[in-house]
Amino acid sequence: MRKIITFGTFDVLHIGHIRILKRAREHGDHLIVGLSSDELNFNKKGRNPIYSFQSREELLSSMRFVDEVFKEESLEQKREYILKYNADVLVMGDDWAGKFDEFKDVCEVIYLPRTPSISTTEIIEIIKETS
Ligand code: C2G
Protein backbone atom coordinates (compact mmCIF):
# COMPACT_ATOMS: atom_id res chain seq x y z
CA MET A 1 0.00 0.00 0.00
CA ARG A 2 1.26 3.46 -0.95
CA LYS A 3 0.60 6.06 1.75
CA ILE A 4 0.36 9.79 1.11
CA ILE A 5 0.67 12.50 3.73
CA THR A 6 -0.24 16.17 3.48
CA PHE A 7 -0.51 19.09 5.93
CA GLY A 8 -2.68 22.16 6.33
CA THR A 9 -5.34 24.03 8.30
CA PHE A 10 -8.17 23.60 5.81
CA ASP A 11 -10.17 26.40 7.45
CA VAL A 12 -13.42 27.56 5.81
CA LEU A 13 -13.22 24.61 3.46
CA HIS A 14 -13.28 25.57 -0.22
CA ILE A 15 -12.83 24.09 -3.69
CA GLY A 16 -9.01 24.58 -3.60
CA HIS A 17 -8.83 22.33 -0.54
CA ILE A 18 -11.09 19.68 -2.06
CA ARG A 19 -9.08 19.59 -5.28
CA ILE A 20 -5.68 19.27 -3.63
CA LEU A 21 -6.88 16.46 -1.37
CA LYS A 22 -8.50 14.62 -4.25
CA ARG A 23 -5.39 14.97 -6.43
CA ALA A 24 -3.11 14.00 -3.53
CA ARG A 25 -5.10 10.77 -3.05
CA GLU A 26 -4.51 9.88 -6.70
CA HIS A 27 -0.79 9.47 -5.88
CA GLY A 28 -1.44 6.37 -3.74
CA ASP A 29 -3.99 4.29 -1.81
CA HIS A 30 -4.25 5.92 1.60
CA LEU A 31 -4.34 9.66 2.33
CA ILE A 32 -3.31 10.93 5.77
CA VAL A 33 -3.90 14.60 6.63
CA GLY A 34 -1.87 16.38 9.31
CA LEU A 35 -4.42 18.98 10.37
CA SER A 36 -3.05 22.08 12.13
CA SER A 37 -4.19 22.48 15.72
CA ASP A 38 -5.91 25.79 16.55
CA GLU A 39 -2.75 26.90 18.41
CA LEU A 40 -0.52 26.05 15.45
CA ASN A 41 -2.76 28.01 13.11
CA PHE A 42 -2.59 31.00 15.44
CA ASN A 43 1.21 30.84 15.41
CA LYS A 44 1.28 30.44 11.62
CA LYS A 45 -1.29 33.07 10.62
CA GLY A 46 -1.71 35.33 13.64
CA ARG A 47 -5.39 34.52 14.04
CA ASN A 48 -7.56 31.71 15.31
CA PRO A 49 -9.18 29.58 12.65
CA ILE A 50 -12.85 30.34 11.95
CA TYR A 51 -13.73 26.65 12.36
CA SER A 52 -12.45 24.79 15.42
CA PHE A 53 -10.09 21.84 15.09
CA GLN A 54 -12.99 19.51 15.88
CA SER A 55 -15.16 20.89 13.06
CA ARG A 56 -12.29 20.91 10.57
CA GLU A 57 -11.47 17.34 11.47
CA GLU A 58 -15.10 16.26 11.07
CA LEU A 59 -15.31 17.92 7.64
CA LEU A 60 -12.10 16.32 6.36
CA SER A 61 -12.88 12.90 7.79
CA SER A 62 -16.19 12.80 5.96
CA MET A 63 -14.50 13.00 2.53
CA ARG A 64 -14.23 9.74 0.66
CA PHE A 65 -10.67 10.48 -0.49
CA VAL A 66 -9.39 11.22 3.04
CA ASP A 67 -8.51 8.07 4.97
CA GLU A 68 -6.97 9.37 8.17
CA VAL A 69 -6.65 12.72 10.00
CA PHE A 70 -4.30 13.53 12.88
CA LYS A 71 -3.51 16.71 14.78
CA GLU A 72 -0.36 18.56 13.64
CA GLU A 73 0.92 20.25 16.77
CA SER A 74 4.18 21.70 15.47
CA LEU A 75 5.63 22.65 12.09
CA GLU A 76 9.00 21.36 13.28
CA GLN A 77 7.83 17.76 13.56
CA LYS A 78 7.16 16.98 9.89
CA ARG A 79 9.95 14.41 9.71
CA GLU A 80 8.64 12.60 12.81
CA TYR A 81 5.09 12.57 11.40
CA ILE A 82 6.25 11.24 8.01
CA LEU A 83 8.12 8.42 9.73
CA LYS A 84 5.41 7.70 12.32
CA TYR A 85 2.70 7.35 9.65
CA ASN A 86 5.00 5.46 7.27
CA ALA A 87 4.27 7.87 4.43
CA ASP A 88 5.70 7.07 1.00
CA VAL A 89 4.79 10.45 -0.47
CA LEU A 90 4.44 13.98 0.88
CA VAL A 91 2.10 16.13 -1.21
CA MET A 92 1.79 19.92 -0.76
CA GLY A 93 0.46 22.83 -2.80
CA ASP A 94 3.05 24.65 -4.88
CA ASP A 95 2.92 27.70 -2.60
CA TRP A 96 5.30 25.47 -0.62
CA ALA A 97 7.48 24.52 -3.62
CA GLY A 98 10.99 23.60 -2.50
CA LYS A 99 10.19 24.10 1.19
CA PHE A 100 9.98 20.41 2.03
CA ASP A 101 12.76 19.06 -0.18
CA GLU A 102 14.73 18.17 2.96
CA PHE A 103 12.41 15.17 3.42
CA LYS A 104 13.37 13.60 0.10
CA ASP A 105 15.63 11.20 2.00
CA VAL A 106 12.61 9.58 3.70
CA CYS A 107 9.80 9.91 1.12
CA GLU A 108 8.92 11.24 -2.30
CA VAL A 109 7.99 14.96 -2.22
CA ILE A 110 5.43 16.29 -4.70
CA TYR A 111 4.11 19.84 -5.09
CA LEU A 112 0.79 20.22 -6.89
CA PRO A 113 -0.45 23.44 -8.50
CA ARG A 114 -2.80 25.47 -6.29
CA THR A 115 -6.28 26.31 -7.50
CA PRO A 116 -6.09 29.95 -8.63
CA SER A 117 -8.17 32.84 -7.28
CA ILE A 118 -9.46 31.31 -4.05
CA SER A 119 -8.20 31.32 -0.48
CA THR A 120 -9.60 31.24 3.05
CA THR A 121 -8.18 34.74 3.69
CA GLU A 122 -9.91 36.10 0.59
CA ILE A 123 -13.25 34.52 1.57
CA ILE A 124 -13.00 36.07 5.06
CA GLU A 125 -12.24 39.49 3.51
CA ILE A 126 -15.22 39.28 1.13
CA ILE A 127 -17.58 38.32 3.96
CA LYS A 128 -16.27 41.21 6.08
CA GLU A 129 -16.71 43.71 3.24
CA THR A 130 -20.24 42.62 2.40
CA SER A 131 -21.58 42.25 5.93
N1 C2G B 1 -4.54 25.05 -1.52
C1 C2G B 1 -4.73 24.93 -2.91
N2 C2G B 1 -5.39 25.92 -3.59
C2 C2G B 1 -5.87 27.00 -2.94
C3 C2G B 1 -5.70 27.14 -1.55
C4 C2G B 1 -5.03 26.14 -0.86
O1 C2G B 1 -4.29 23.95 -3.53
N3 C2G B 1 -6.49 27.95 -3.66
C5 C2G B 1 -3.79 24.01 -0.80
C6 C2G B 1 -2.51 24.55 -0.15
O2 C2G B 1 -1.48 24.64 -1.11
C7 C2G B 1 -2.24 23.50 0.91
C8 C2G B 1 -3.65 23.02 1.27
O3 C2G B 1 -4.53 23.49 0.26
O4 C2G B 1 -1.48 22.42 0.38
C9 C2G B 1 -4.09 23.53 2.64
O5 C2G B 1 -4.06 24.92 2.64
P1 C2G B 1 -3.94 25.74 4.02
O6 C2G B 1 -4.96 25.28 4.95
O7 C2G B 1 -3.85 27.18 3.67
O8 C2G B 1 -2.59 25.18 4.55
P2 C2G B 1 -1.31 25.96 4.96
O9 C2G B 1 -1.65 27.05 5.91
O10 C2G B 1 -0.56 26.27 3.70
O11 C2G B 1 -0.59 24.87 5.84
O12 C2G B 1 3.39 23.12 7.28
C10 C2G B 1 2.51 23.22 6.20
C11 C2G B 1 1.35 23.97 6.60
O13 C2G B 1 0.75 23.41 7.74
C12 C2G B 1 0.40 24.06 5.42
mmCIF file of C-alpha atoms and ligand atoms in Angstrom:
data_model
loop_
_atom_site.group_PDB
_atom_site.id
_atom_site.type_symbol
_atom_site.label_atom_id
_atom_site.label_comp_id
_atom_site.label_asym_id
_atom_site.label_seq_id
_atom_site.Cartn_x
_atom_site.Cartn_y
_atom_site.Cartn_z
ATOM 1 C CA MET A 1 0.000 0.000 0.000
ATOM 2 C CA ARG A 2 1.261 3.460 -0.950
ATOM 3 C CA LYS A 3 0.596 6.058 1.750
ATOM 4 C CA ILE A 4 0.361 9.787 1.108
ATOM 5 C CA ILE A 5 0.675 12.498 3.730
ATOM 6 C CA THR A 6 -0.239 16.169 3.483
ATOM 7 C CA PHE A 7 -0.511 19.092 5.927
ATOM 8 C CA GLY A 8 -2.682 22.158 6.326
ATOM 9 C CA THR A 9 -5.337 24.026 8.296
ATOM 10 C CA PHE A 10 -8.175 23.596 5.806
ATOM 11 C CA ASP A 11 -10.168 26.397 7.455
ATOM 12 C CA VAL A 12 -13.423 27.557 5.806
ATOM 13 C CA LEU A 13 -13.223 24.608 3.463
ATOM 14 C CA HIS A 14 -13.282 25.565 -0.224
ATOM 15 C CA ILE A 15 -12.826 24.088 -3.693
ATOM 16 C CA GLY A 16 -9.013 24.585 -3.601
ATOM 17 C CA HIS A 17 -8.826 22.333 -0.538
ATOM 18 C CA ILE A 18 -11.086 19.684 -2.062
ATOM 19 C CA ARG A 19 -9.079 19.587 -5.282
ATOM 20 C CA ILE A 20 -5.680 19.267 -3.633
ATOM 21 C CA LEU A 21 -6.880 16.456 -1.368
ATOM 22 C CA LYS A 22 -8.496 14.617 -4.249
ATOM 23 C CA ARG A 23 -5.390 14.972 -6.428
ATOM 24 C CA ALA A 24 -3.113 14.002 -3.529
ATOM 25 C CA ARG A 25 -5.097 10.771 -3.049
ATOM 26 C CA GLU A 26 -4.507 9.884 -6.702
ATOM 27 C CA HIS A 27 -0.793 9.467 -5.882
ATOM 28 C CA GLY A 28 -1.445 6.371 -3.736
ATOM 29 C CA ASP A 29 -3.991 4.294 -1.811
ATOM 30 C CA HIS A 30 -4.246 5.922 1.603
ATOM 31 C CA LEU A 31 -4.335 9.659 2.335
ATOM 32 C CA ILE A 32 -3.310 10.932 5.770
ATOM 33 C CA VAL A 33 -3.900 14.598 6.633
ATOM 34 C CA GLY A 34 -1.867 16.380 9.314
ATOM 35 C CA LEU A 35 -4.423 18.976 10.373
ATOM 36 C CA SER A 36 -3.053 22.082 12.133
ATOM 37 C CA SER A 37 -4.194 22.479 15.722
ATOM 38 C CA ASP A 38 -5.915 25.792 16.553
ATOM 39 C CA GLU A 39 -2.750 26.896 18.406
ATOM 40 C CA LEU A 40 -0.518 26.051 15.452
ATOM 41 C CA ASN A 41 -2.762 28.013 13.109
ATOM 42 C CA PHE A 42 -2.586 30.996 15.445
ATOM 43 C CA ASN A 43 1.206 30.839 15.415
ATOM 44 C CA LYS A 44 1.282 30.443 11.621
ATOM 45 C CA LYS A 45 -1.288 33.069 10.622
ATOM 46 C CA GLY A 46 -1.713 35.329 13.637
ATOM 47 C CA ARG A 47 -5.388 34.518 14.037
ATOM 48 C CA ASN A 48 -7.558 31.708 15.307
ATOM 49 C CA PRO A 49 -9.180 29.581 12.645
ATOM 50 C CA ILE A 50 -12.854 30.338 11.946
ATOM 51 C CA TYR A 51 -13.732 26.646 12.358
ATOM 52 C CA SER A 52 -12.450 24.791 15.417
ATOM 53 C CA PHE A 53 -10.095 21.841 15.091
ATOM 54 C CA GLN A 54 -12.989 19.506 15.875
ATOM 55 C CA SER A 55 -15.157 20.895 13.064
ATOM 56 C CA ARG A 56 -12.286 20.914 10.571
ATOM 57 C CA GLU A 57 -11.474 17.341 11.474
ATOM 58 C CA GLU A 58 -15.097 16.263 11.069
ATOM 59 C CA LEU A 59 -15.314 17.922 7.644
ATOM 60 C CA LEU A 60 -12.100 16.325 6.357
ATOM 61 C CA SER A 61 -12.876 12.897 7.787
ATOM 62 C CA SER A 62 -16.194 12.800 5.956
ATOM 63 C CA MET A 63 -14.504 12.997 2.528
ATOM 64 C CA ARG A 64 -14.231 9.740 0.657
ATOM 65 C CA PHE A 65 -10.674 10.478 -0.494
ATOM 66 C CA VAL A 66 -9.391 11.223 3.040
ATOM 67 C CA ASP A 67 -8.513 8.066 4.966
ATOM 68 C CA GLU A 68 -6.973 9.373 8.172
ATOM 69 C CA VAL A 69 -6.655 12.720 10.002
ATOM 70 C CA PHE A 70 -4.296 13.527 12.876
ATOM 71 C CA LYS A 71 -3.514 16.708 14.780
ATOM 72 C CA GLU A 72 -0.364 18.558 13.635
ATOM 73 C CA GLU A 73 0.925 20.248 16.775
ATOM 74 C CA SER A 74 4.183 21.698 15.465
ATOM 75 C CA LEU A 75 5.633 22.648 12.087
ATOM 76 C CA GLU A 76 9.004 21.364 13.283
ATOM 77 C CA GLN A 77 7.828 17.763 13.558
ATOM 78 C CA LYS A 78 7.164 16.980 9.890
ATOM 79 C CA ARG A 79 9.949 14.408 9.709
ATOM 80 C CA GLU A 80 8.635 12.602 12.813
ATOM 81 C CA TYR A 81 5.089 12.572 11.396
ATOM 82 C CA ILE A 82 6.254 11.244 8.010
ATOM 83 C CA LEU A 83 8.122 8.415 9.731
ATOM 84 C CA LYS A 84 5.413 7.702 12.317
ATOM 85 C CA TYR A 85 2.701 7.355 9.650
ATOM 86 C CA ASN A 86 5.003 5.464 7.271
ATOM 87 C CA ALA A 87 4.274 7.871 4.434
ATOM 88 C CA ASP A 88 5.704 7.071 1.001
ATOM 89 C CA VAL A 89 4.795 10.451 -0.474
ATOM 90 C CA LEU A 90 4.444 13.985 0.877
ATOM 91 C CA VAL A 91 2.103 16.132 -1.208
ATOM 92 C CA MET A 92 1.789 19.922 -0.764
ATOM 93 C CA GLY A 93 0.457 22.830 -2.802
ATOM 94 C CA ASP A 94 3.053 24.650 -4.885
ATOM 95 C CA ASP A 95 2.916 27.702 -2.600
ATOM 96 C CA TRP A 96 5.301 25.466 -0.617
ATOM 97 C CA ALA A 97 7.479 24.525 -3.622
ATOM 98 C CA GLY A 98 10.994 23.597 -2.505
ATOM 99 C CA LYS A 99 10.191 24.098 1.192
ATOM 100 C CA PHE A 100 9.982 20.409 2.031
ATOM 101 C CA ASP A 101 12.760 19.058 -0.181
ATOM 102 C CA GLU A 102 14.732 18.174 2.958
ATOM 103 C CA PHE A 103 12.415 15.168 3.422
ATOM 104 C CA LYS A 104 13.366 13.600 0.096
ATOM 105 C CA ASP A 105 15.632 11.198 2.003
ATOM 106 C CA VAL A 106 12.612 9.578 3.704
ATOM 107 C CA CYS A 107 9.800 9.914 1.123
ATOM 108 C CA GLU A 108 8.915 11.239 -2.298
ATOM 109 C CA VAL A 109 7.990 14.957 -2.223
ATOM 110 C CA ILE A 110 5.430 16.291 -4.701
ATOM 111 C CA TYR A 111 4.109 19.844 -5.089
ATOM 112 C CA LEU A 112 0.787 20.221 -6.887
ATOM 113 C CA PRO A 113 -0.448 23.443 -8.497
ATOM 114 C CA ARG A 114 -2.797 25.473 -6.291
ATOM 115 C CA THR A 115 -6.281 26.310 -7.495
ATOM 116 C CA PRO A 116 -6.088 29.947 -8.631
ATOM 117 C CA SER A 117 -8.170 32.836 -7.278
ATOM 118 C CA ILE A 118 -9.456 31.312 -4.046
ATOM 119 C CA SER A 119 -8.198 31.317 -0.477
ATOM 120 C CA THR A 120 -9.599 31.244 3.054
ATOM 121 C CA THR A 121 -8.176 34.735 3.692
ATOM 122 C CA GLU A 122 -9.913 36.099 0.594
ATOM 123 C CA ILE A 123 -13.250 34.516 1.572
ATOM 124 C CA ILE A 124 -12.998 36.068 5.055
ATOM 125 C CA GLU A 125 -12.236 39.486 3.509
ATOM 126 C CA ILE A 126 -15.217 39.283 1.132
ATOM 127 C CA ILE A 127 -17.581 38.318 3.965
ATOM 128 C CA LYS A 128 -16.272 41.205 6.081
ATOM 129 C CA GLU A 129 -16.712 43.711 3.242
ATOM 130 C CA THR A 130 -20.237 42.622 2.402
ATOM 131 C CA SER A 131 -21.582 42.246 5.934
HETATM 132 N N1 C2G B 1 -4.540 25.051 -1.515
HETATM 133 C C1 C2G B 1 -4.727 24.927 -2.905
HETATM 134 N N2 C2G B 1 -5.392 25.918 -3.589
HETATM 135 C C2 C2G B 1 -5.873 27.002 -2.941
HETATM 136 C C3 C2G B 1 -5.703 27.140 -1.553
HETATM 137 C C4 C2G B 1 -5.025 26.136 -0.858
HETATM 138 O O1 C2G B 1 -4.291 23.950 -3.527
HETATM 139 N N3 C2G B 1 -6.489 27.953 -3.657
HETATM 140 C C5 C2G B 1 -3.785 24.015 -0.798
HETATM 141 C C6 C2G B 1 -2.515 24.547 -0.150
HETATM 142 O O2 C2G B 1 -1.478 24.644 -1.113
HETATM 143 C C7 C2G B 1 -2.243 23.500 0.914
HETATM 144 C C8 C2G B 1 -3.655 23.015 1.272
HETATM 145 O O3 C2G B 1 -4.534 23.490 0.262
HETATM 146 O O4 C2G B 1 -1.481 22.415 0.376
HETATM 147 C C9 C2G B 1 -4.093 23.525 2.638
HETATM 148 O O5 C2G B 1 -4.060 24.922 2.642
HETATM 149 P P1 C2G B 1 -3.938 25.736 4.015
HETATM 150 O O6 C2G B 1 -4.964 25.277 4.949
HETATM 151 O O7 C2G B 1 -3.846 27.177 3.668
HETATM 152 O O8 C2G B 1 -2.589 25.183 4.553
HETATM 153 P P2 C2G B 1 -1.314 25.965 4.956
HETATM 154 O O9 C2G B 1 -1.652 27.045 5.909
HETATM 155 O O10 C2G B 1 -0.564 26.273 3.705
HETATM 156 O O11 C2G B 1 -0.586 24.867 5.840
HETATM 157 O O12 C2G B 1 3.392 23.123 7.280
HETATM 158 C C10 C2G B 1 2.512 23.218 6.203
HETATM 159 C C11 C2G B 1 1.348 23.967 6.598
HETATM 160 O O13 C2G B 1 0.746 23.405 7.741
HETATM 161 C C12 C2G B 1 0.396 24.059 5.424
#
